Coordinates of C-alpha atoms in Angstrom, one line a residue:
M172 CA -14.5 33.7 -35.7
L173 CA -17.2 32.7 -33.2
T174 CA -17.1 29.1 -34.3
A175 CA -13.3 29.0 -33.9
V176 CA -13.6 30.5 -30.4
L177 CA -16.2 27.9 -29.5
V178 CA -14.1 25.0 -30.8
F179 CA -10.6 26.1 -29.7
A180 CA -11.3 28.2 -26.6
I181 CA -14.6 27.5 -25.0
L182 CA -14.7 23.7 -25.3
P183 CA -11.1 23.2 -24.1
A184 CA -11.5 25.7 -21.3
F185 CA -14.6 24.0 -19.8
L186 CA -13.1 20.5 -20.4
I187 CA -10.1 21.3 -18.3
L188 CA -12.3 23.1 -15.7
G189 CA -14.4 19.9 -15.5
L190 CA -11.2 17.8 -15.0
G191 CA -10.1 20.2 -12.3
L192 CA -13.3 19.8 -10.4
V193 CA -13.0 16.0 -10.8
A194 CA -9.4 16.2 -9.4
R195 CA -10.6 18.3 -6.5
A196 CA -13.3 15.7 -5.7
V197 CA -10.9 12.8 -5.9
A198 CA -8.4 14.7 -3.7
A199 CA -11.0 15.1 -1.0
Q200 CA -11.3 11.3 -0.6
R201 CA -14.5 11.8 1.4
L202 CA -15.8 9.1 3.6
T203 CA -19.4 8.8 5.0
P204 CA -19.3 8.0 8.7
R205 CA -21.3 4.9 9.7
V206 CA -21.7 5.9 13.3
V207 CA -21.6 9.3 15.1
Q208 CA -18.6 9.4 17.3
Y209 CA -18.2 11.5 20.5
A210 CA -14.6 10.8 21.6
P211 CA -11.2 10.6 19.8
A212 CA -9.9 7.2 18.7
R213 CA -7.3 5.5 20.9
D214 CA -3.6 5.6 20.1
T215 CA -3.7 8.8 18.0
T216 CA -2.9 12.4 18.4
V217 CA -4.5 15.7 17.3
L218 CA -1.6 16.4 15.0
R219 CA -1.9 13.1 13.1
D220 CA -5.7 13.3 13.0
A221 CA -5.5 16.8 11.5
L222 CA -3.4 15.5 8.6
L223 CA -5.9 12.6 8.1
V224 CA -8.6 15.2 7.4
D225 CA -6.3 17.5 5.4
A226 CA -6.5 20.3 8.0
D227 CA -2.8 21.2 7.8
R228 CA -3.3 24.9 8.4
R229 CA -5.1 24.2 11.7
A230 CA -3.0 21.3 12.9
A231 CA -0.4 23.2 14.9
S232 CA -2.9 25.4 16.6
A233 CA -5.1 22.4 17.4
A234 CA -2.1 20.6 18.9
L235 CA -1.2 23.7 21.0
I236 CA -4.8 23.9 22.3
D237 CA -4.7 20.2 23.0
L238 CA -1.7 20.8 25.4
A239 CA -3.8 23.5 27.2
V240 CA -6.8 21.1 27.4
K241 CA -4.5 18.4 28.9
R242 CA -3.4 21.0 31.5
K243 CA 0.2 20.7 30.3
I244 CA 0.4 24.5 29.4
H245 CA -1.4 27.7 30.1
L246 CA -2.1 30.2 27.3
I247 CA -1.6 33.7 28.7
A248 CA -3.0 36.5 26.5
G249 CA -1.8 40.0 26.8
A250 CA -3.9 43.0 27.5
G251 CA -4.3 44.0 23.9
K252 CA -4.6 42.3 20.5
R253 CA -1.1 43.4 19.4
E254 CA 0.6 41.8 22.4
P255 CA 2.1 38.3 22.2
I256 CA 0.5 35.3 23.8
G257 CA 2.6 33.7 26.5
V258 CA 2.9 29.9 26.9
E259 CA 3.6 28.6 30.4
L260 CA 4.3 25.0 31.2
V261 CA 2.5 23.5 34.2
S262 CA 4.8 22.4 36.9
G263 CA 5.7 18.7 36.6
T264 CA 4.7 18.5 33.0
V265 CA 6.3 15.8 30.8
L266 CA 6.0 15.8 27.1
T267 CA 5.7 13.2 24.4
A268 CA 8.1 13.3 21.5
E269 CA 5.5 14.9 19.3
E270 CA 4.6 17.6 21.8
A271 CA 8.3 18.4 22.3
A272 CA 8.6 18.7 18.5
L273 CA 5.7 21.1 18.5
L274 CA 7.3 23.3 21.1
E275 CA 10.6 23.2 19.3
A276 CA 8.9 24.4 16.1
L277 CA 7.1 27.2 17.9
F278 CA 10.0 28.3 20.1
G279 CA 13.0 27.5 17.9
P280 CA 16.3 29.3 17.7
E281 CA 14.9 32.0 15.5
H282 CA 11.9 32.7 17.6
T283 CA 11.4 36.2 19.0
S284 CA 9.3 37.1 22.1
T285 CA 7.5 39.9 20.2
R286 CA 4.2 39.5 18.3
V287 CA 5.1 38.1 14.8
R288 CA 4.2 40.5 12.0
R289 CA 2.9 39.5 8.6
F290 CA 5.7 38.8 6.1
S291 CA 8.4 39.2 8.8
A292 CA 11.5 37.1 8.8
D293 CA 10.5 35.4 12.0
R294 CA 7.1 34.5 10.6
R295 CA 8.7 32.9 7.5
A296 CA 11.1 30.9 9.8
L297 CA 8.2 29.8 11.9
A298 CA 6.2 28.7 8.8
G299 CA 9.3 26.7 7.7
R300 CA 9.6 24.9 11.1
L301 CA 5.9 24.1 11.2
K302 CA 6.0 22.8 7.7
S303 CA 8.9 20.5 8.7
L304 CA 6.9 19.3 11.7
L305 CA 3.9 18.4 9.5
L306 CA 6.2 16.7 7.0
N307 CA 7.7 14.6 9.7
T308 CA 4.2 13.7 11.0
E309 CA 3.1 12.8 7.4
H310 CA 6.2 10.5 7.2
A311 CA 5.1 8.9 10.4
L312 CA 1.7 8.2 8.9
A313 CA 3.4 6.7 5.9
R314 CA 5.4 4.4 8.1
D315 CA 2.2 3.3 9.7
G316 CA 0.8 2.5 6.3
L317 CA -2.0 5.1 6.5
V318 CA -0.8 7.4 3.7
A319 CA 1.3 6.9 0.6
E320 CA 4.9 7.9 0.8
R321 CA 4.5 10.3 -2.1
R322 CA 1.8 12.8 -2.8
V323 CA -0.3 12.7 -6.0
T324 CA 1.0 15.5 -8.2
W325 CA 0.6 14.7 -11.8
P326 CA -3.1 15.8 -12.2
G327 CA -2.4 19.2 -10.8
V328 CA 0.8 19.7 -12.9
T329 CA -0.9 18.5 -16.1
L330 CA -4.0 20.6 -15.7
T331 CA -2.1 23.7 -14.7
V332 CA 0.2 23.4 -17.8
L333 CA -2.9 22.9 -20.0
A334 CA -4.5 26.0 -18.4
Y335 CA -1.6 28.2 -19.1
L336 CA -1.4 26.9 -22.7
G337 CA -5.1 27.6 -23.1
M338 CA -4.6 31.1 -21.8
L339 CA -2.1 31.8 -24.6
V340 CA -4.5 30.6 -27.2
E341 CA -7.3 32.6 -25.6
A342 CA -5.1 35.7 -25.5
L343 CA -4.6 35.5 -29.3
F344 CA -8.4 35.1 -29.8
L345 CA -8.9 38.1 -27.6
V346 CA -6.6 40.3 -29.7
F347 CA -8.2 39.1 -33.0
T348 CA -11.8 39.6 -31.7
I349 CA -11.0 43.1 -30.5
I350 CA -9.4 44.1 -33.8
G351 CA -12.2 42.5 -35.8
G352 CA -14.9 44.0 -33.6
E353 CA -16.8 40.7 -33.2
W354 CA -18.5 41.2 -29.9
G355 CA -20.0 37.8 -29.7
A356 CA -16.6 36.1 -30.2
L357 CA -15.1 38.6 -27.7
I358 CA -17.6 37.7 -25.0
A359 CA -17.1 34.0 -25.6
T360 CA -13.3 34.5 -25.4
L361 CA -13.7 36.3 -22.0
V362 CA -15.8 33.4 -20.7
A363 CA -13.1 30.9 -21.8
I364 CA -10.5 33.0 -20.0
A365 CA -12.6 33.0 -16.8
A366 CA -13.1 29.2 -17.0
T367 CA -9.3 28.7 -17.5
I368 CA -8.4 30.9 -14.6
A369 CA -11.0 29.1 -12.4
T370 CA -9.3 25.8 -13.3
I371 CA -6.0 27.1 -11.8
F372 CA -7.8 27.9 -8.6
V373 CA -10.0 24.8 -8.2
T374 CA -7.3 22.2 -9.2
P375 CA -5.3 21.0 -6.2
S376 CA -1.6 21.2 -6.9
S377 CA -1.0 17.9 -5.0
W378 CA -2.7 15.8 -2.3
R379 CA -1.8 13.0 0.0
K380 CA -3.2 9.6 -0.9
F381 CA -4.9 7.8 2.0
L382 CA -4.5 4.1 2.0
P383 CA -7.2 1.5 2.9
A384 CA -5.7 1.1 6.4
A385 CA -6.6 4.8 7.2
D386 CA -10.3 4.3 6.3
A387 CA -11.4 3.2 9.8
R388 CA -9.7 6.1 11.5
R389 CA -10.9 8.6 8.9
E390 CA -14.5 7.3 9.3
H391 CA -14.1 7.8 13.0
L392 CA -13.0 11.4 12.5
A393 CA -16.0 12.0 10.1
G394 CA -18.3 10.7 12.8
L395 CA -16.6 12.9 15.4
K396 CA -17.2 15.9 13.1
Q397 CA -20.9 15.1 12.9
Y398 CA -21.1 15.0 16.7
L399 CA -19.3 18.4 16.9
E400 CA -21.7 19.9 14.4
L401 CA -24.7 18.8 16.4
A402 CA -24.0 21.2 19.3
E403 CA -27.6 21.6 20.6
A404 CA -27.9 20.1 24.0
D405 CA -31.0 17.9 23.3
R406 CA -29.5 16.4 20.2
L407 CA -26.2 15.7 21.9
R408 CA -28.0 13.8 24.7
V409 CA -29.7 11.7 22.1
L410 CA -26.5 10.8 20.4
Q411 CA -24.6 9.9 23.6
S412 CA -23.8 6.2 24.0
P413 CA -25.4 4.4 26.9
S414 CA -22.1 2.9 27.8
G415 CA -20.3 6.2 28.1
A416 CA -17.0 7.5 26.6
E417 CA -13.5 6.6 27.7
L418 CA -12.2 9.6 29.7
R419 CA -8.4 9.9 30.1
T420 CA -7.0 11.7 33.0
T421 CA -5.9 15.4 32.5
D422 CA -3.1 15.0 34.9
A423 CA 0.0 16.6 33.2
A424 CA 2.3 14.1 34.9
A425 CA 0.8 11.2 33.0
S426 CA 2.0 10.9 29.4
E427 CA 3.1 8.6 26.7
A428 CA 6.7 9.6 27.1
V429 CA 9.1 11.3 29.5
V430 CA 12.5 12.9 29.2
T431 CA 15.2 10.5 30.2
P432 CA 17.9 11.9 32.5
D433 CA 20.8 10.0 30.7
V434 CA 20.4 11.5 27.3
P435 CA 19.3 15.2 27.1
G436 CA 16.3 15.4 24.8
A437 CA 15.8 11.7 24.5
L438 CA 12.3 10.3 25.0
A439 CA 11.3 7.0 26.5
P440 CA 7.9 5.3 27.1
A441 CA 6.2 5.9 30.3
A442 CA 3.1 4.5 31.9
V443 CA -0.2 5.8 30.7
S444 CA -2.7 6.5 33.3
P445 CA -5.7 4.2 33.4
A446 CA -8.9 5.3 31.7
S447 CA -12.3 5.1 33.2
S448 CA -15.6 4.8 31.5
V449 CA -18.1 7.5 32.6
A450 CA -21.5 8.0 31.1
P451 CA -21.4 11.6 29.9
G452 CA -25.1 12.1 30.4
A453 CA -25.0 10.9 34.1
D454 CA -22.2 13.2 35.5
P455 CA -22.2 16.9 34.3
I456 CA -18.6 17.3 35.3
A457 CA -17.6 14.2 33.3
R458 CA -19.6 15.5 30.4
F459 CA -17.9 18.9 30.6
H460 CA -14.4 17.2 30.6
L461 CA -15.4 15.0 27.7
H462 CA -16.6 18.0 25.6
E463 CA -13.6 20.1 26.7
R464 CA -11.4 17.3 25.4
L465 CA -13.0 17.6 22.0
L466 CA -12.1 21.3 21.7
P467 CA -8.9 20.6 19.8
Y468 CA -10.9 18.6 17.3
A469 CA -13.4 21.4 16.9
V470 CA -10.4 23.5 15.9
V471 CA -9.3 20.9 13.4
F472 CA -12.8 21.0 11.8
G473 CA -13.2 24.8 12.0
L474 CA -16.0 24.6 14.6
E475 CA -14.0 26.1 17.5
R476 CA -16.3 29.2 18.1
E477 CA -19.5 27.1 18.2
W478 CA -17.9 24.5 20.5
L479 CA -16.4 27.2 22.8
A480 CA -19.9 28.6 23.2
K481 CA -21.2 25.1 24.0
L482 CA -18.5 24.7 26.7
K483 CA -19.3 28.1 28.2
L484 CA -23.0 27.1 28.6
E485 CA -22.0 23.8 30.2
H486 CA -19.6 25.5 32.6
A487 CA -22.3 28.1 33.5
E488 CA -24.6 25.2 34.3
L489 CA -22.0 23.5 36.4
A490 CA -21.3 26.7 38.3
T491 CA -25.0 26.9 39.4
T492 CA -25.6 23.3 40.2
N493 CA -22.3 21.8 41.3
L494 CA -20.6 24.4 43.4
D495 CA -19.4 21.9 46.0
S496 CA -17.8 19.6 43.5
L497 CA -16.0 22.1 41.3
G498 CA -12.9 22.2 43.5
D499 CA -10.4 20.7 41.0
L500 CA -12.2 21.7 37.8
V501 CA -9.8 24.0 36.1
D502 CA -11.6 25.9 33.4
V503 CA -9.2 26.4 30.4
T504 CA -12.1 27.3 28.1
A505 CA -11.9 30.9 29.0
E506 CA -8.1 31.3 28.5
I507 CA -8.3 29.5 25.1
A508 CA -11.1 31.7 24.0
V509 CA -9.2 34.9 25.1
A510 CA -6.0 33.6 23.3
I511 CA -7.9 33.0 20.1
E512 CA -9.5 36.4 20.3
A513 CA -6.1 38.0 20.9
A514 CA -4.5 36.2 18.0
G515 CA -7.4 37.3 15.7
S516 CA -8.2 33.7 14.6
V517 CA -7.2 30.2 15.6
V518 CA -5.0 29.8 12.5
E519 CA -3.0 32.8 13.7
L520 CA -2.5 31.4 17.2
T521 CA 0.8 29.8 16.5
S522 CA 2.3 33.0 15.0
A523 CA 1.1 35.1 18.0
V524 CA 2.9 33.2 20.7
G525 CA 5.6 35.0 22.6
D526 CA 7.8 33.5 25.4
L527 CA 7.8 30.0 26.7
A528 CA 8.0 29.9 30.5
D529 CA 8.2 27.3 33.2
G530 CA 5.8 26.9 36.0
A531 CA 7.6 29.5 38.1
G532 CA 7.3 32.1 35.3
N533 CA 11.0 31.9 34.2
V534 CA 11.5 32.2 30.4
I535 CA 12.8 29.1 28.8
G536 CA 15.3 29.8 26.0
G537 CA 14.6 26.7 24.0
V538 CA 13.5 23.1 24.0
F539 CA 17.0 21.8 25.0
E540 CA 16.9 24.1 28.0
L541 CA 13.5 22.7 28.7
F542 CA 14.9 19.1 28.7
N543 CA 17.6 20.2 31.2
L544 CA 15.1 21.5 33.8

């Protein structure tokens, strides 16, 4: 019996487990960055970049935090953790098509102003709207030639079917070994069952296939992640480029698109504010703004707590050395940190939002009402 278990249970179980690990490695499609990067690439968005690193669960929260960093919204946390987090638009804010779609997903027709509970109907509706938002973003990446139009599914389906078939065979061996009292064969069967169950968990059900055109952008993101991981001040100063980083304005009135007055909800291109090159090591305020701008990407890579701590240290340093020049420096780091703490985690941030309000504090019923303001 032990020989039969080894041949028909142990070997197949570890074979498909090995194939599952190979499929997981292939699905990751990892790239090694050639250069450490310290600023996002041009002509991209946080939402798109999140999909390019397979950070789907964090994409919407990162995009929402990006709106706060750009001073387009304020995140207003309640007094307690069970209270909803308000989102207030800054006066004069204009939105890109993608940003409007994000707000539409978060504050759609089925949204309630109360804190969303686990497994509630509103939570399921929100998850469906966010899934549609990410799917539309993935289609946009496919149109740009960065990802394949269809996901890779056949390895996950094949290995999952083989795993369940293997479990049927192993169940039969388990019954026979218990009846026969062969403890060696029983232990071997249990090991095979554990390996088969592990295959189901480690094998990705599907994954998006990145095309060669996406390699440069994904390498840039990998370099950006390296920079975010090296949060010690001395190492950051060593890695900073002598030519400085491109800093875009945080003025909420400058954007890639505006709402046109002729067609409600329609979006049209608008002038993008000029960028300026500032050496982050030379101007503490410029360095703070640069690092604050990277906070949404820290969320994408799961490094938001470390990066928030970094920003708090830099802000404390600014407060003691640049009191006269801090006039227009609006610190959103604290409100983002409080909002994440109130939500429980950054992943839960989108499900914890309550009302959407305008700059005067009036509740906005929906995105169409927002366009008519």
